[in-house]
XYZ file of C-alpha atoms in Angstrom:
361
model
C 0.000 0.000 0.000
C 1.098 3.525 -0.679
C -0.364 7.009 -0.859
C -0.428 9.256 -3.906
C 0.229 13.001 -3.956
C -0.081 15.018 -7.162
C 0.829 18.711 -7.146
C 0.330 21.224 -9.983
C 0.711 18.661 -12.777
C 0.552 19.978 -16.343
C 0.581 18.071 -19.632
C 0.139 19.317 -23.188
C 0.340 17.682 -26.570
C 1.650 20.351 -28.897
C -0.439 23.518 -28.407
C -3.286 21.572 -26.762
C -3.193 21.705 -22.948
C -4.772 18.557 -21.487
C -3.837 18.868 -17.811
C -3.663 22.408 -16.443
C -2.586 22.186 -12.816
C -3.900 18.957 -11.287
C -3.761 18.638 -7.494
C -4.830 15.318 -5.990
C -4.214 13.257 -2.862
C -5.203 9.604 -2.470
C -4.667 8.271 1.081
C -2.994 4.926 1.617
C -5.396 1.984 1.327
C -8.303 3.999 -0.095
C -10.261 3.706 -3.339
C -10.585 7.041 -5.134
C -12.218 7.959 -8.436
C -11.475 10.569 -11.073
C -14.816 11.510 -12.615
C -15.160 13.607 -15.734
C -16.628 13.795 -19.231
C -14.828 12.609 -22.348
C -11.890 14.847 -23.204
C -11.479 16.204 -19.680
C -7.992 14.707 -19.211
C -8.818 11.616 -17.119
C -6.891 9.010 -19.097
C -3.962 11.364 -19.711
C -3.687 11.875 -15.958
C -3.635 8.120 -15.387
C -0.940 7.643 -18.042
C 1.177 10.382 -16.456
C 0.801 8.746 -13.035
C 1.785 5.366 -14.470
C 4.826 6.872 -16.194
C 3.632 6.158 -19.742
C 3.703 9.919 -20.322
C 5.966 12.459 -18.675
C 4.460 15.515 -17.005
C 5.500 18.883 -18.431
C 5.431 20.383 -14.959
C 4.481 19.416 -11.429
C 5.293 16.724 -8.889
C 4.078 13.145 -8.418
C 4.881 11.369 -5.168
C 4.114 7.699 -4.461
C 4.454 7.044 -0.745
C 7.769 8.646 0.198
C 9.227 8.530 -3.304
C 9.161 11.320 -5.874
C 8.628 9.637 -9.245
C 8.324 12.746 -11.437
C 9.179 16.344 -10.613
C 10.719 17.724 -13.797
C 14.242 16.683 -12.770
C 13.923 13.028 -11.869
C 11.707 10.548 -13.679
C 11.114 6.988 -12.505
C 10.133 4.687 -15.406
C 6.843 2.745 -15.251
C 8.386 -0.627 -14.379
C 10.030 0.814 -11.268
C 7.013 2.664 -9.858
C 5.305 -0.338 -8.265
C 2.034 0.454 -10.020
C -0.558 -2.041 -11.208
C -2.450 -0.906 -14.309
C -5.837 -2.201 -15.498
C -6.609 -0.833 -18.977
C -10.056 -0.318 -20.448
C -10.188 -3.525 -22.493
C -8.059 -5.735 -20.234
C -5.292 -6.007 -22.883
C -4.566 -9.666 -22.156
C -2.015 -11.604 -24.180
C -4.134 -13.847 -26.433
C -1.426 -16.533 -26.789
C -0.961 -16.965 -23.040
C -3.162 -18.892 -20.631
C -4.966 -17.100 -17.801
C -2.322 -18.198 -15.284
C 0.541 -17.077 -17.531
C -1.174 -13.731 -18.137
C -1.413 -13.201 -14.377
C 2.213 -14.238 -13.879
C 3.550 -12.084 -16.700
C 4.950 -9.217 -14.607
C 6.187 -11.407 -11.746
C 9.887 -12.427 -11.779
C 10.143 -16.147 -12.574
C 11.900 -16.971 -9.308
C 9.012 -15.454 -7.318
C 6.041 -16.972 -9.139
C 5.602 -19.971 -6.845
C 5.782 -17.801 -3.735
C 3.130 -15.379 -5.037
C 0.420 -18.101 -4.857
C -1.113 -17.112 -8.154
C -3.786 -19.807 -7.917
C -5.019 -18.193 -4.701
C -5.143 -14.856 -6.479
C -7.290 -16.367 -9.233
C -9.600 -17.778 -6.581
C -9.869 -14.358 -4.959
C -11.040 -12.751 -8.213
C -13.536 -15.554 -8.888
C -11.541 -17.490 -11.494
C -10.642 -20.610 -9.560
C -9.980 -23.522 -11.907
C -9.717 -21.346 -15.026
C -5.949 -20.883 -15.034
C -5.416 -23.080 -18.117
C -7.961 -21.290 -20.299
C -7.105 -18.637 -22.866
C -8.588 -15.114 -23.104
C -10.843 -15.999 -26.056
C -12.459 -18.689 -23.899
C -13.527 -16.143 -21.260
C -16.404 -13.704 -20.978
C -15.742 -9.969 -20.879
C -16.191 -9.901 -17.126
C -13.782 -12.791 -16.645
C -11.180 -11.053 -18.808
C -11.397 -7.948 -16.620
C -10.929 -10.117 -13.522
C -7.776 -11.578 -15.106
C -6.507 -8.051 -15.780
C -7.100 -7.148 -12.124
C -5.345 -10.307 -10.919
C -2.376 -9.504 -13.180
C -2.185 -5.981 -11.741
C -2.289 -7.312 -8.161
C 0.216 -10.133 -8.783
C 3.164 -7.734 -8.741
C 2.110 -6.556 -5.258
C 1.746 -2.934 -6.323
C 1.683 0.037 -4.029
C -1.267 1.415 -6.018
C -3.575 0.131 -8.767
C -4.755 2.417 -11.568
C -7.995 1.432 -13.324
C -8.816 3.100 -16.642
C -12.596 2.785 -17.175
C -12.320 -1.002 -16.704
C -16.079 -1.675 -16.830
C -17.109 0.471 -19.791
C -17.139 -2.374 -22.332
C -19.324 -4.662 -20.197
C -23.105 -4.890 -20.469
C -25.149 -3.309 -17.676
C -25.904 -6.473 -15.689
C -22.344 -7.795 -15.833
C -20.900 -4.373 -15.058
C -22.598 -4.277 -11.668
C -21.328 -7.693 -10.539
C -17.763 -7.109 -11.783
C -17.676 -3.717 -10.042
C -18.686 -5.342 -6.767
C -16.040 -8.057 -7.151
C -13.292 -5.565 -7.945
C -14.261 -3.394 -4.974
C -14.262 -6.439 -2.672
C -10.847 -7.671 -3.849
C -9.227 -4.244 -3.500
C -10.590 -3.873 0.028
C -9.534 -7.374 1.037
C -6.016 -6.673 -0.241
C -5.973 -3.213 1.331
C -4.679 -1.863 -1.975
C -4.672 1.841 -2.762
C -6.579 2.314 -6.014
C -7.490 5.112 -8.393
C -10.387 4.576 -10.804
C -10.970 6.754 -13.863
C -14.572 6.885 -15.114
C -17.171 9.064 -16.820
C -19.984 7.122 -15.098
C -21.420 9.052 -12.139
C -23.111 6.010 -10.601
C -19.874 4.065 -10.798
C -17.810 6.759 -9.084
C -20.357 7.529 -6.371
C -21.067 3.873 -5.524
C -17.490 2.530 -5.573
C -15.161 5.231 -4.326
C -14.493 6.636 -0.880
C -13.268 9.869 -2.471
C -14.218 11.406 -5.816
C -12.404 14.138 -7.732
C -14.404 15.831 -10.493
C -12.150 16.874 -13.373
C -13.014 19.253 -16.203
C -10.896 21.303 -18.585
C -7.784 19.641 -17.193
C -8.387 20.777 -13.610
C -9.922 19.249 -10.511
C -13.114 21.197 -9.873
C -14.012 19.607 -6.537
C -12.919 16.687 -4.365
C -14.774 14.982 -1.538
C -16.708 11.975 -0.378
C -19.507 10.850 -2.716
C -22.086 11.914 -0.147
C -20.599 15.376 0.303
C -20.181 16.004 -3.427
C -23.776 15.032 -4.171
C -25.195 17.087 -1.299
C -22.826 20.072 -1.588
C -21.657 20.453 -5.207
C -19.376 23.427 -5.686
C -21.307 24.901 -8.594
C -24.266 24.103 -10.866
C -22.047 22.448 -13.465
C -20.739 19.922 -10.951
C -24.257 19.430 -9.585
C -25.543 18.552 -13.040
C -22.627 16.259 -13.784
C -23.142 14.278 -10.578
C -26.770 13.407 -11.371
C -30.132 14.765 -12.454
C -30.433 18.337 -11.250
C -33.280 20.827 -11.405
C -31.666 24.284 -11.489
C -34.257 26.987 -10.860
C -34.002 30.739 -10.258
C -34.590 32.024 -6.752
C -33.842 34.838 -4.357
C -32.195 34.245 -1.007
C -32.991 36.022 2.229
C -31.161 34.795 5.277
C -31.403 31.006 5.349
C -34.447 30.795 3.063
C -34.687 30.584 -0.723
C -37.797 31.823 -2.492
C -38.179 29.317 -5.358
C -40.919 28.489 -7.894
C -41.861 25.696 -5.480
C -42.202 28.060 -2.536
C -39.925 28.889 0.377
C -37.227 26.284 1.045
C -34.392 26.286 3.612
C -30.891 26.867 2.254
C -28.373 24.169 3.080
C -25.474 25.383 5.218
C -22.482 26.392 3.119
C -24.429 27.880 0.204
C -22.696 30.662 -1.713
C -25.577 32.999 -2.565
C -25.870 36.249 -0.624
C -29.059 37.716 0.787
C -31.636 38.917 -1.745
C -29.398 38.284 -4.749
C -30.658 36.661 -7.908
C -29.536 33.104 -7.418
C -29.853 29.551 -8.699
C -31.187 26.766 -6.489
C -30.476 23.059 -6.870
C -33.436 20.753 -6.293
C -32.703 17.068 -6.830
C -35.465 14.937 -8.437
C -35.888 12.896 -5.242
C -36.762 16.095 -3.360
C -39.893 16.512 -5.482
C -43.246 14.750 -5.188
C -45.922 14.537 -7.863
C -49.652 14.456 -7.208
C -52.184 13.617 -9.883
C -54.683 15.829 -8.050
C -54.675 18.868 -10.384
C -56.125 21.045 -7.621
C -53.569 20.103 -4.974
C -50.878 22.419 -3.589
C -47.680 23.036 -5.522
C -46.512 23.882 -9.017
C -48.925 22.891 -11.789
C -47.441 21.047 -14.763
C -48.111 18.433 -17.417
C -46.304 15.117 -17.797
C -44.155 14.908 -20.946
C -42.260 11.702 -20.085
C -42.825 8.788 -17.686
C -39.983 6.264 -17.329
C -40.498 3.230 -15.080
C -37.257 1.631 -13.811
C -38.666 -0.992 -11.448
C -37.309 0.447 -8.201
C -38.476 3.944 -9.109
C -40.156 6.073 -11.762
C -38.615 9.173 -13.327
C -41.253 11.654 -14.477
C -40.429 14.724 -16.560
C -42.971 17.527 -16.396
C -43.425 20.845 -18.171
C -44.551 23.691 -15.887
C -47.719 25.442 -17.067
C -46.246 28.810 -16.121
C -42.636 29.817 -16.933
C -40.326 29.231 -13.973
C -36.902 29.733 -15.585
C -36.398 26.124 -16.642
C -38.488 24.417 -19.354
C -38.653 20.968 -17.761
C -38.569 19.536 -14.235
C -37.465 15.984 -13.382
C -39.112 14.115 -10.499
C -38.067 10.727 -9.085
C -40.728 8.696 -7.252
C -40.521 5.326 -5.524
C -42.089 2.412 -7.403
C -44.655 2.955 -10.127
C -46.458 6.254 -10.686
C -49.680 6.227 -12.717
C -49.259 9.512 -14.566
C -49.394 9.018 -18.352
C -48.013 11.612 -20.745
C -50.370 14.597 -20.861
C -51.592 14.206 -17.269
C -52.022 17.481 -15.381
C -50.179 17.220 -12.053
C -48.940 19.300 -9.158
C -45.364 19.190 -7.875
C -44.186 20.058 -4.375
C -40.642 20.272 -3.023
C -39.205 19.295 0.332
C -35.840 19.496 2.057
C -32.952 21.932 1.829
C -31.556 23.473 -1.326
C -28.061 24.503 -2.388
C -27.824 27.975 -3.941
C -25.279 29.902 -6.014
C -25.146 33.443 -7.422
C -26.892 33.465 -10.803
C -24.020 35.155 -12.637
C -21.677 32.237 -11.840
C -24.099 29.522 -12.817
C -24.224 29.776 -16.621
C -20.424 29.706 -16.793
C -20.100 26.618 -14.590
C -22.743 24.698 -16.549
C -20.937 25.523 -19.792
C -17.625 24.305 -18.318
C -19.268 21.033 -17.301
C -20.644 20.469 -20.814
C -17.337 21.298 -22.490
C -15.380 19.061 -20.111
C-alpha cells in the first residue's frame, strides 16, 4: 500500500493543454475515483501517473518517493504500479495463469500463490484457459489479478467496466471493490460514469478542462456540489431561479431552507439546486404546488422518473421528479409538484459559466 500526492501537474500535446494544474491526494489503502466527461484529461492523468507519459510540470509522489518532478523521472516498471486498462489487454497466446504471472519475476512466481489470487477474483480452476475462452467480465478479472500479482503500491484502473453490459458491469464492479478492500490496496479509478464513481469510491475528484473542480466523499459532493455544473454532472439536477434572504430561498416551489455552506448572498438573484428525489408529484390537479403536465414517464422498477413541463414559466423548461415504485401519470396528465428538504444555492451570474464548463469538459 502507498499514498499518492499530485501537485500542480501539467501536460500538453503540442499547443493543446490537457492537464492544467492537477492537485490530488489519495490516502494509503483507499479507493478514489477521477470523474469527468470525455476529453477532460482523465486518461492522460492516469498515463502520467503510471509513467507512460511524462508531465511537463508538477510533482508526483508515491508514498515517500518522488517519481516525477521535472528533474527526476522513474520509469513505469520501477514505480510499483498495477495498471488495469479499459479492455483488459490480455495476451491472447498466453493462458490465464501465464497472463497473471507475466509481470512477476520467474523466481518469485511460486511464492506469489497465483492460484489463490485467481480464486480471490472468482476465477478458480480457469488458469489453463485462454482469453478468447472467457467472458468480458472474466477477462477484466484476469486483468485485475495480473495488476495485483506484482504486489503494487497502487492500482490504476482506466474505465475497466465500460465495455461490459449493464448487468455484468454491476457484478464485476462489486467483485473488484471487494478484492481491492480485502487486499488493502490503494486504487485510483478513472470513469465518466457518475453512478460508478459515487457507488465505488471513498473519495471522488471531479475533473473538467484539465483541472480538478471539486474533491470529496460521494455523499458530500452530491449534497454540496461546488457549482451548478458539478451538480448537473453528478446526477439529475433541477436548477431553478430564486432569491435568497437569510437562510431561506424563495423558489418556484415556494420557500425552502438553504443548506449550510451555500454561496448565494441575501436577496441576490440566485440559482437553487433541487434534486429529483426532493420533489413529489400528485395527480390531483387542484392540490398544492406547481402545476405542470407530464411529458415523459420512465419506469425503472425500483423507481419512476417523471419529466414535467410547468404550465407557467419558472426559468427552466422541464422539471425531473423521481418517485418510488410505479407512478400512474401518463403523458399529458395534469399534475402538481411540491418540493421538500434543503436546497443549495449559487449566485446566478456564476451559474451559466459553470454549466458551460461542465458540458465542455
